[in-house]
PDB file of C-alpha atoms in Angstrom:
ATOM      1  CA  MET H   1     136.136  17.063 250.734  1.00  0.00           C
ATOM      2  CA  ALA H   2     139.061  14.661 250.710  1.00  0.00           C
ATOM      3  CA  SER H   3     140.676  13.845 247.396  1.00  0.00           C
ATOM      4  CA  GLU H   4     140.188  10.478 245.723  1.00  0.00           C
ATOM      5  CA  ILE H   5     143.659   9.116 245.028  1.00  0.00           C
ATOM      6  CA  SER H   6     144.245   5.691 243.524  1.00  0.00           C
ATOM      7  CA  PRO H   7     146.597   3.462 245.540  1.00  0.00           C
ATOM      8  CA  LYS H   8     148.244   2.646 242.201  1.00  0.00           C
ATOM      9  CA  ALA H   9     149.338   6.255 241.726  1.00  0.00           C
ATOM     10  CA  GLU H  10     152.915   7.083 242.728  1.00  0.00           C
ATOM     11  CA  ILE H  11     152.806  10.373 244.611  1.00  0.00           C
ATOM     12  CA  SER H  12     155.573  11.849 246.708  1.00  0.00           C
ATOM     13  CA  PRO H  13     154.555  12.461 250.328  1.00  0.00           C
ATOM     14  CA  LYS H  14     156.123  15.920 249.903  1.00  0.00           C
ATOM     15  CA  ALA H  15     153.677  16.887 247.136  1.00  0.00           C
ATOM     16  CA  LYS H  16     150.720  19.045 248.156  1.00  0.00           C
ATOM     17  CA  ILE H  17     147.352  17.922 246.791  1.00  0.00           C
ATOM     18  CA  GLY H  18     144.255  20.093 247.228  1.00  0.00           C
ATOM     19  CA  ASP H  19     140.731  19.083 248.181  1.00  0.00           C
ATOM     20  CA  ASN H  20     138.291  17.091 246.056  1.00  0.00           C
ATOM     21  CA  CYS H  21     140.845  16.039 243.450  1.00  0.00           C
ATOM     22  CA  LYS H  22     140.597  12.747 241.585  1.00  0.00           C
ATOM     23  CA  ILE H  23     143.894  11.073 240.739  1.00  0.00           C
ATOM     24  CA  PHE H  24     143.731   7.914 238.634  1.00  0.00           C
ATOM     25  CA  PRO H  25     146.048   4.878 238.634  1.00  0.00           C
ATOM     26  CA  PHE H  26     149.606   5.165 237.298  1.00  0.00           C
ATOM     27  CA  VAL H  27     149.872   8.908 237.834  1.00  0.00           C
ATOM     28  CA  TYR H  28     153.393  10.005 238.841  1.00  0.00           C
ATOM     29  CA  ILE H  29     153.852  13.141 240.978  1.00  0.00           C
ATOM     30  CA  GLU H  30     157.252  14.306 242.253  1.00  0.00           C
ATOM     31  CA  ASP H  31     158.295  16.087 245.467  1.00  0.00           C
ATOM     32  CA  ASP H  32     158.092  19.795 244.743  1.00  0.00           C
ATOM     33  CA  VAL H  33     154.570  19.898 243.306  1.00  0.00           C
ATOM     34  CA  VAL H  34     151.482  21.835 244.398  1.00  0.00           C
ATOM     35  CA  ILE H  35     148.059  20.940 242.970  1.00  0.00           C
ATOM     36  CA  GLY H  36     144.957  22.973 243.779  1.00  0.00           C
ATOM     37  CA  ASP H  37     141.389  21.892 244.459  1.00  0.00           C
ATOM     38  CA  ASN H  38     138.979  19.973 242.209  1.00  0.00           C
ATOM     39  CA  CYS H  39     141.588  18.822 239.691  1.00  0.00           C
ATOM     40  CA  ILE H  40     141.268  15.590 237.702  1.00  0.00           C
ATOM     41  CA  ILE H  41     144.490  13.792 236.792  1.00  0.00           C
ATOM     42  CA  PHE H  42     143.942  10.891 234.402  1.00  0.00           C
ATOM     43  CA  PRO H  43     146.147   7.749 234.163  1.00  0.00           C
ATOM     44  CA  PHE H  44     149.778   7.885 233.010  1.00  0.00           C
ATOM     45  CA  VAL H  45     150.182  11.600 233.674  1.00  0.00           C
ATOM     46  CA  SER H  46     153.529  12.795 235.073  1.00  0.00           C
ATOM     47  CA  ILE H  47     153.642  16.001 237.129  1.00  0.00           C
ATOM     48  CA  LEU H  48     157.237  16.886 237.892  1.00  0.00           C
ATOM     49  CA  SER H  49     159.037  19.067 240.432  1.00  0.00           C
ATOM     50  CA  GLY H  50     158.490  22.798 240.129  1.00  0.00           C
ATOM     51  CA  THR H  51     154.855  22.518 239.038  1.00  0.00           C
ATOM     52  CA  ARG H  52     152.333  24.843 240.697  1.00  0.00           C
ATOM     53  CA  MET H  53     148.817  24.059 239.533  1.00  0.00           C
ATOM     54  CA  GLY H  54     145.628  25.939 240.335  1.00  0.00           C
ATOM     55  CA  ASN H  55     142.059  24.706 240.645  1.00  0.00           C
ATOM     56  CA  ARG H  56     139.677  22.736 238.409  1.00  0.00           C
ATOM     57  CA  ASN H  57     142.224  21.578 235.852  1.00  0.00           C
ATOM     58  CA  LYS H  58     141.829  18.379 233.840  1.00  0.00           C
ATOM     59  CA  ILE H  59     145.036  16.647 232.759  1.00  0.00           C
ATOM     60  CA  HIS H  60     144.531  13.764 230.328  1.00  0.00           C
ATOM     61  CA  GLN H  61     146.477  10.567 229.699  1.00  0.00           C
ATOM     62  CA  GLY H  62     150.149  10.679 228.817  1.00  0.00           C
ATOM     63  CA  SER H  63     150.758  14.357 229.540  1.00  0.00           C
ATOM     64  CA  VAL H  64     153.950  15.590 231.212  1.00  0.00           C
ATOM     65  CA  ILE H  65     153.690  18.787 233.238  1.00  0.00           C
ATOM     66  CA  GLY H  66     156.838  20.537 234.478  1.00  0.00           C
ATOM     67  CA  ALA H  67     159.134  18.492 232.242  1.00  0.00           C
ATOM     68  CA  LEU H  68     162.820  19.378 232.265  1.00  0.00           C
ATOM     69  CA  PRO H  69     163.514  22.184 229.768  1.00  0.00           C
ATOM     70  CA  GLN H  70     164.788  21.118 226.369  1.00  0.00           C
ATOM     71  CA  ASP H  71     167.393  23.847 226.383  1.00  0.00           C
ATOM     72  CA  PHE H  72     171.165  23.419 226.020  1.00  0.00           C
ATOM     73  CA  GLU H  73     171.620  26.130 228.660  1.00  0.00           C
ATOM     74  CA  PHE H  74     169.835  24.059 231.309  1.00  0.00           C
ATOM     75  CA  ARG H  75     172.151  23.077 234.160  1.00  0.00           C
ATOM     76  CA  GLY H  76     169.706  21.446 236.545  1.00  0.00           C
ATOM     77  CA  GLU H  77     168.577  24.646 238.238  1.00  0.00           C
ATOM     78  CA  LYS H  78     165.329  24.900 240.185  1.00  0.00           C
ATOM     79  CA  SER H  79     162.549  26.671 238.308  1.00  0.00           C
ATOM     80  CA  GLU H  80     158.780  26.581 237.993  1.00  0.00           C
ATOM     81  CA  CYS H  81     155.900  25.628 235.730  1.00  0.00           C
ATOM     82  CA  ILE H  82     152.794  27.608 236.701  1.00  0.00           C
ATOM     83  CA  ILE H  83     149.356  26.368 235.610  1.00  0.00           C
ATOM     84  CA  GLY H  84     146.326  28.532 236.404  1.00  0.00           C
ATOM     85  CA  ASP H  85     142.686  27.488 236.796  1.00  0.00           C
ATOM     86  CA  ASN H  86     140.138  25.716 234.582  1.00  0.00           C
ATOM     87  CA  ASN H  87     142.575  24.457 231.960  1.00  0.00           C
ATOM     88  CA  ILE H  88     141.933  21.383 229.829  1.00  0.00           C
ATOM     89  CA  ILE H  89     145.147  19.612 228.912  1.00  0.00           C
ATOM     90  CA  ARG H  90     144.504  16.713 226.570  1.00  0.00           C
ATOM     91  CA  GLU H  91     146.496  13.575 225.808  1.00  0.00           C
ATOM     92  CA  ASN H  92     150.288  13.616 225.369  1.00  0.00           C
ATOM     93  CA  VAL H  93     150.774  17.324 226.024  1.00  0.00           C
ATOM     94  CA  VAL H  94     154.227  18.375 227.261  1.00  0.00           C
ATOM     95  CA  ILE H  95     154.835  21.586 229.213  1.00  0.00           C
ATOM     96  CA  ASN H  96     158.443  22.328 230.218  1.00  0.00           C
ATOM     97  CA  ARG H  97     159.441  24.272 233.290  1.00  0.00           C
ATOM     98  CA  ALA H  98     161.798  27.244 232.972  1.00  0.00           C
ATOM     99  CA  THR H  99     165.530  26.975 232.322  1.00  0.00           C
ATOM    100  CA  HIS H 100     167.097  29.103 235.059  1.00  0.00           C
ATOM    101  CA  THR H 101     166.584  29.716 238.766  1.00  0.00           C
ATOM    102  CA  GLY H 102     163.642  32.035 239.360  1.00  0.00           C
ATOM    103  CA  GLY H 103     162.278  31.493 235.861  1.00  0.00           C
ATOM    104  CA  GLN H 104     158.723  30.411 235.127  1.00  0.00           C
ATOM    105  CA  THR H 105     156.770  28.821 232.340  1.00  0.00           C
ATOM    106  CA  VAL H 106     153.228  30.147 232.768  1.00  0.00           C
ATOM    107  CA  ILE H 107     149.874  28.891 231.499  1.00  0.00           C
ATOM    108  CA  GLY H 108     146.981  31.158 232.493  1.00  0.00           C
ATOM    109  CA  ASN H 109     143.312  30.273 232.954  1.00  0.00           C
ATOM    110  CA  ASP H 110     140.639  28.616 230.799  1.00  0.00           C
ATOM    111  CA  ASN H 111     143.008  27.375 228.112  1.00  0.00           C
ATOM    112  CA  VAL H 112     142.583  24.243 225.985  1.00  0.00           C
ATOM    113  CA  LEU H 113     145.672  22.335 224.890  1.00  0.00           C
ATOM    114  CA  MET H 114     144.719  19.620 222.428  1.00  0.00           C
ATOM    115  CA  GLU H 115     146.484  16.308 221.872  1.00  0.00           C
ATOM    116  CA  GLY H 116     150.206  16.478 221.285  1.00  0.00           C
ATOM    117  CA  ALA H 117     150.674  20.187 222.001  1.00  0.00           C
ATOM    118  CA  HIS H 118     154.032  21.255 223.461  1.00  0.00           C
ATOM    119  CA  ILE H 119     154.748  24.437 225.410  1.00  0.00           C
ATOM    120  CA  SER H 120     158.483  24.962 225.886  1.00  0.00           C
ATOM    121  CA  HIS H 121     160.533  26.554 228.665  1.00  0.00           C
ATOM    122  CA  ASP H 122     159.907  30.106 229.869  1.00  0.00           C
ATOM    123  CA  THR H 123     156.936  30.671 227.577  1.00  0.00           C
ATOM    124  CA  LYS H 124     154.079  32.786 228.942  1.00  0.00           C
ATOM    125  CA  VAL H 125     150.493  32.012 227.889  1.00  0.00           C
ATOM    126  CA  GLY H 126     147.506  34.193 228.792  1.00  0.00           C
ATOM    127  CA  ASP H 127     143.871  33.154 229.255  1.00  0.00           C
ATOM    128  CA  ARG H 128     141.292  31.506 226.974  1.00  0.00           C
ATOM    129  CA  CYS H 129     143.734  30.289 224.342  1.00  0.00           C
ATOM    130  CA  VAL H 130     143.336  27.175 222.188  1.00  0.00           C
ATOM    131  CA  PHE H 131     146.301  25.100 221.028  1.00  0.00           C
ATOM    132  CA  GLY H 132     145.293  22.735 218.215  1.00  0.00           C
ATOM    133  CA  TYR H 133     146.525  19.202 217.631  1.00  0.00           C
ATOM    134  CA  GLY H 134     150.296  18.905 217.475  1.00  0.00           C
ATOM    135  CA  THR H 135     151.020  22.602 217.959  1.00  0.00           C
ATOM    136  CA  LYS H 136     154.579  23.274 219.155  1.00  0.00           C
ATOM    137  CA  ILE H 137     155.542  26.473 220.975  1.00  0.00           C
ATOM    138  CA  ALA H 138     159.278  27.084 221.392  1.00  0.00           C
ATOM    139  CA  GLY H 139     161.007  28.668 224.377  1.00  0.00           C
ATOM    140  CA  ASP H 140     160.694  32.245 225.605  1.00  0.00           C
ATOM    141  CA  CYS H 141     157.518  32.998 223.642  1.00  0.00           C
ATOM    142  CA  GLU H 142     154.697  35.307 224.751  1.00  0.00           C
ATOM    143  CA  ILE H 143     151.088  34.512 223.907  1.00  0.00           C
ATOM    144  CA  ALA H 144     148.343  36.947 224.903  1.00  0.00           C
ATOM    145  CA  ASN H 145     144.703  36.241 225.760  1.00  0.00           C
ATOM    146  CA  GLY H 146     142.244  34.668 223.361  1.00  0.00           C
ATOM    147  CA  VAL H 147     144.731  33.328 220.805  1.00  0.00           C
ATOM    148  CA  ILE H 148     143.751  30.360 218.622  1.00  0.00           C
ATOM    149  CA  PHE H 149     146.356  28.055 217.110  1.00  0.00           C
ATOM    150  CA  SER H 150     144.950  25.658 214.525  1.00  0.00           C
ATOM    151  CA  SER H 151     146.541  22.222 214.227  1.00  0.00           C
ATOM    152  CA  SER H 152     150.255  21.621 213.585  1.00  0.00           C
ATOM    153  CA  VAL H 153     151.399  25.192 214.162  1.00  0.00           C
ATOM    154  CA  ILE H 154     155.050  25.829 215.035  1.00  0.00           C
ATOM    155  CA  GLU H 155     155.961  29.052 216.832  1.00  0.00           C
ATOM    156  CA  ASN H 156     159.702  29.641 216.932  1.00  0.00           C
ATOM    157  CA  ALA H 157     161.629  30.988 219.923  1.00  0.00           C
ATOM    158  CA  LYS H 158     161.212  34.457 221.449  1.00  0.00           C
ATOM    159  CA  THR H 159     158.254  35.431 219.304  1.00  0.00           C
ATOM    160  CA  ARG H 160     154.979  36.962 220.470  1.00  0.00           C
ATOM    161  CA  VAL H 161     151.338  36.545 219.494  1.00  0.00           C
ATOM    162  CA  GLY H 162     148.964  39.386 220.280  1.00  0.00           C
ATOM    163  CA  GLU H 163     145.518  39.206 221.814  1.00  0.00           C
ATOM    164  CA  GLY H 164     142.737  37.685 219.730  1.00  0.00           C
ATOM    165  CA  ALA H 165     144.974  36.497 216.886  1.00  0.00           C
ATOM    166  CA  MET H 166     144.417  33.262 214.993  1.00  0.00           C
ATOM    167  CA  ILE H 167     147.156  31.168 213.392  1.00  0.00           C
ATOM    168  CA  GLN H 168     146.071  28.960 210.498  1.00  0.00           C
ATOM    169  CA  ALA H 169     146.839  25.230 210.415  1.00  0.00           C
ATOM    170  CA  GLY H 170     150.316  24.190 209.346  1.00  0.00           C
ATOM    171  CA  THR H 171     151.887  27.610 209.904  1.00  0.00           C
ATOM    172  CA  THR H 172     155.495  27.951 211.031  1.00  0.00           C
ATOM    173  CA  PHE H 173     156.466  31.479 212.058  1.00  0.00           C
ATOM    174  CA  SER H 174     159.554  33.212 213.415  1.00  0.00           C
ATOM    175  CA  LYS H 175     158.242  36.779 213.757  1.00  0.00           C
ATOM    176  CA  ASP H 176     155.598  38.423 215.921  1.00  0.00           C
ATOM    177  CA  VAL H 177     151.907  38.096 215.083  1.00  0.00           C
ATOM    178  CA  PRO H 178     150.070  41.325 216.016  1.00  0.00           C
ATOM    179  CA  PRO H 179     146.738  41.393 217.892  1.00  0.00           C
ATOM    180  CA  TYR H 180     143.343  40.684 216.331  1.00  0.00           C
ATOM    181  CA  ILE H 181     144.560  39.332 213.002  1.00  0.00           C
ATOM    182  CA  VAL H 182     144.636  36.072 211.069  1.00  0.00           C
ATOM    183  CA  CYS H 183     148.103  34.753 210.256  1.00  0.00           C
ATOM    184  CA  THR H 184     147.971  32.657 207.098  1.00  0.00           C
ATOM    185  CA  LYS H 185     149.913  29.482 206.381  1.00  0.00           C
ATOM    186  CA  LYS H 186     152.296  31.580 204.258  1.00  0.00           C
ATOM    187  CA  ASN H 187     153.174  33.778 207.245  1.00  0.00           C
ATOM    188  CA  THR H 188     151.223  36.706 205.872  1.00  0.00           C
ATOM    189  CA  TYR H 189     148.483  39.009 207.094  1.00  0.00           C
ATOM    190  CA  GLY H 190     145.081  37.473 206.390  1.00  0.00           C
ATOM    191  CA  GLY H 191     142.866  40.282 207.625  1.00  0.00           C
ATOM    192  CA  VAL H 192     141.309  41.211 210.950  1.00  0.00           C
ATOM    193  CA  ASN H 193     140.047  38.249 212.982  1.00  0.00           C
ATOM    194  CA  GLN H 194     136.495  39.572 212.968  1.00  0.00           C
ATOM    195  CA  SER H 195     134.850  36.495 214.466  1.00  0.00           C
ATOM    196  CA  MET H 196     137.109  36.594 217.522  1.00  0.00           C
ATOM    197  CA  CYS H 197     136.634  40.334 217.879  1.00  0.00           C
ATOM    198  CA  ARG H 198     132.856  39.950 217.855  1.00  0.00           C
ATOM    199  CA  ALA H 199     133.043  37.038 220.296  1.00  0.00           C
ATOM    200  CA  TYR H 200     134.854  39.305 222.751  1.00  0.00           C
ATOM    201  CA  GLY H 201     132.406  42.165 222.307  1.00  0.00           C
ATOM    202  CA  VAL H 202     134.420  44.462 220.055  1.00  0.00           C
ATOM    203  CA  ASP H 203     131.948  46.735 218.235  1.00  0.00           C
ATOM    204  CA  GLU H 204     131.757  46.977 214.454  1.00  0.00           C
ATOM    205  CA  LYS H 205     133.165  50.493 214.328  1.00  0.00           C
ATOM    206  CA  THR H 206     136.278  49.409 216.216  1.00  0.00           C
ATOM    207  CA  ILE H 207     136.679  46.385 213.939  1.00  0.00           C
ATOM    208  CA  LYS H 208     136.723  48.788 210.972  1.00  0.00           C
ATOM    209  CA  HIS H 209     139.285  50.953 212.753  1.00  0.00           C
ATOM    210  CA  LEU H 210     141.482  47.884 213.298  1.00  0.00           C
ATOM    211  CA  GLY H 211     141.211  47.123 209.584  1.00  0.00           C
ATOM    212  CA  ASN H 212     142.267  50.667 208.759  1.00  0.00           C
ATOM    213  CA  ALA H 213     145.208  50.432 211.155  1.00  0.00           C
ATOM    214  CA  TYR H 214     146.441  47.230 209.598  1.00  0.00           C
ATOM    215  CA  ARG H 215     146.047  48.597 206.082  1.00  0.00           C
ATOM    216  CA  LEU H 216     148.585  51.232 207.031  1.00  0.00           C
ATOM    217  CA  VAL H 217     150.923  48.521 208.336  1.00  0.00           C
ATOM    218  CA  PHE H 218     150.547  45.815 205.713  1.00  0.00           C
ATOM    219  CA  HIS H 219     149.493  47.704 202.576  1.00  0.00           C
ATOM    220  CA  GLY H 220     151.403  50.944 203.014  1.00  0.00           C
ATOM    221  CA  LYS H 221     154.815  51.633 201.540  1.00  0.00           C
ATOM    222  CA  THR H 222     156.343  53.004 204.721  1.00  0.00           C
ATOM    223  CA  ALA H 223     158.516  51.463 207.426  1.00  0.00           C
ATOM    224  CA  LEU H 224     156.793  49.974 210.441  1.00  0.00           C
ATOM    225  CA  PHE H 225     157.851  52.914 212.619  1.00  0.00           C
ATOM    226  CA  ASP H 226     156.147  55.363 210.260  1.00  0.00           C
ATOM    227  CA  ALA H 227     153.065  53.165 209.916  1.00  0.00           C
ATOM    228  CA  VAL H 228     152.623  53.168 213.690  1.00  0.00           C
ATOM    229  CA  ASN H 229     152.826  56.956 213.757  1.00  0.00           C
ATOM    230  CA  GLN H 230     150.192  57.076 211.012  1.00  0.00           C
ATOM    231  CA  ILE H 231     147.905  54.844 213.107  1.00  0.00           C
ATOM    232  CA  VAL H 232     148.225  57.218 216.039  1.00  0.00           C
ATOM    233  CA  GLU H 233     147.500  60.224 213.820  1.00  0.00           C
ATOM    234  CA  GLN H 234     144.748  58.819 211.598  1.00  0.00           C
ATOM    235  CA  VAL H 235     142.888  56.005 213.406  1.00  0.00           C
ATOM    236  CA  PRO H 236     140.435  56.794 216.236  1.00  0.00           C
ATOM    237  CA  ASP H 237     141.758  55.541 219.548  1.00  0.00           C
ATOM    238  CA  SER H 238     140.294  52.623 221.501  1.00  0.00           C
ATOM    239  CA  SER H 239     141.683  50.025 223.886  1.00  0.00           C
ATOM    240  CA  GLU H 240     142.063  47.625 220.954  1.00  0.00           C
ATOM    241  CA  VAL H 241     143.861  50.121 218.728  1.00  0.00           C
ATOM    242  CA  SER H 242     146.119  51.069 221.652  1.00  0.00           C
ATOM    243  CA  LYS H 243     147.062  47.417 222.110  1.00  0.00           C
ATOM    244  CA  VAL H 244     147.996  47.237 218.433  1.00  0.00           C
ATOM    245  CA  VAL H 245     150.176  50.343 218.702  1.00  0.00           C
ATOM    246  CA  ASP H 246     151.883  49.129 221.883  1.00  0.00           C
ATOM    247  CA  PHE H 247     152.512  45.683 220.389  1.00  0.00           C
ATOM    248  CA  LEU H 248     154.044  47.070 217.198  1.00  0.00           C
ATOM    249  CA  ARG H 249     156.221  49.561 219.069  1.00  0.00           C
ATOM    250  CA  THR H 250     157.665  46.863 221.343  1.00  0.00           C
ATOM    251  CA  SER H 251     158.331  44.197 218.698  1.00  0.00           C
ATOM    252  CA  LYS H 252     161.906  42.940 218.803  1.00  0.00           C
ATOM    253  CA  MET H 253     161.597  40.134 216.259  1.00  0.00           C
ATOM    254  CA  GLY H 254     159.702  42.125 213.635  1.00  0.00           C
ATOM    255  CA  ILE H 255     156.231  41.202 212.459  1.00  0.00           C
ATOM    256  CA  ILE H 256     154.890  38.772 209.857  1.00  0.00           C
ATOM    257  CA  SER H 257     154.921  39.752 206.209  1.00  0.00           C
ATOM    258  CA  LYS H 258     152.586  41.794 204.071  1.00  0.00           C
ATOM    259  CA  ILE H 259     150.226  40.010 201.704  1.00  0.00           C
TER     260      ILE H 259
END
């Protein structure tokens, strides 16, 4: 089915628009843009060069997708902003493309970015994440699947958030947040994110094992390296526990604080 494109939208003839899209008045789309099928682009949205968008996305008023990176190292190089499928991007969201040639900012599938969220250059976001009102993600961050950011969260550059974690409202953090936990406003461990674990089908026994693993990390008196070895030795293995171990072993920024 042909797309419904308002004559008041300004769209480059070089842009590629999929089937059955609806593009409202005053949308601005630049040359090097690819948009998949069944997308809805509301008024006053700008989609800039380097954007590659999948199917069934909804982009609301005032959002800027593929914006130039806000990075002092940017020298006008070509790069990309990759948006997957089934994302809801609400009003006034900004997503920057990557800084250098060959780089990508990536948003996966089934994510919700609420009003005023900002995803900076070269950040990688998984699937089924929620970014609350006014949340700001700096450059070169990594965010796994199923992460929830409450409103007004600030994630500083080059940090990671593990699968199934939740960040409380008003938090600013500069270290990694491990999988399946709650990060409190004071940048401390707030326990296992049990509600998210249950929502994703993690059984009660595994949730207890995750709690035991994190007790070794956050309540023990050993270094992180030793705590990880204790997890491997003492906590029954599962895919979730393995993800915790792998995340902790590969942390470059360090992790958030103990209680």
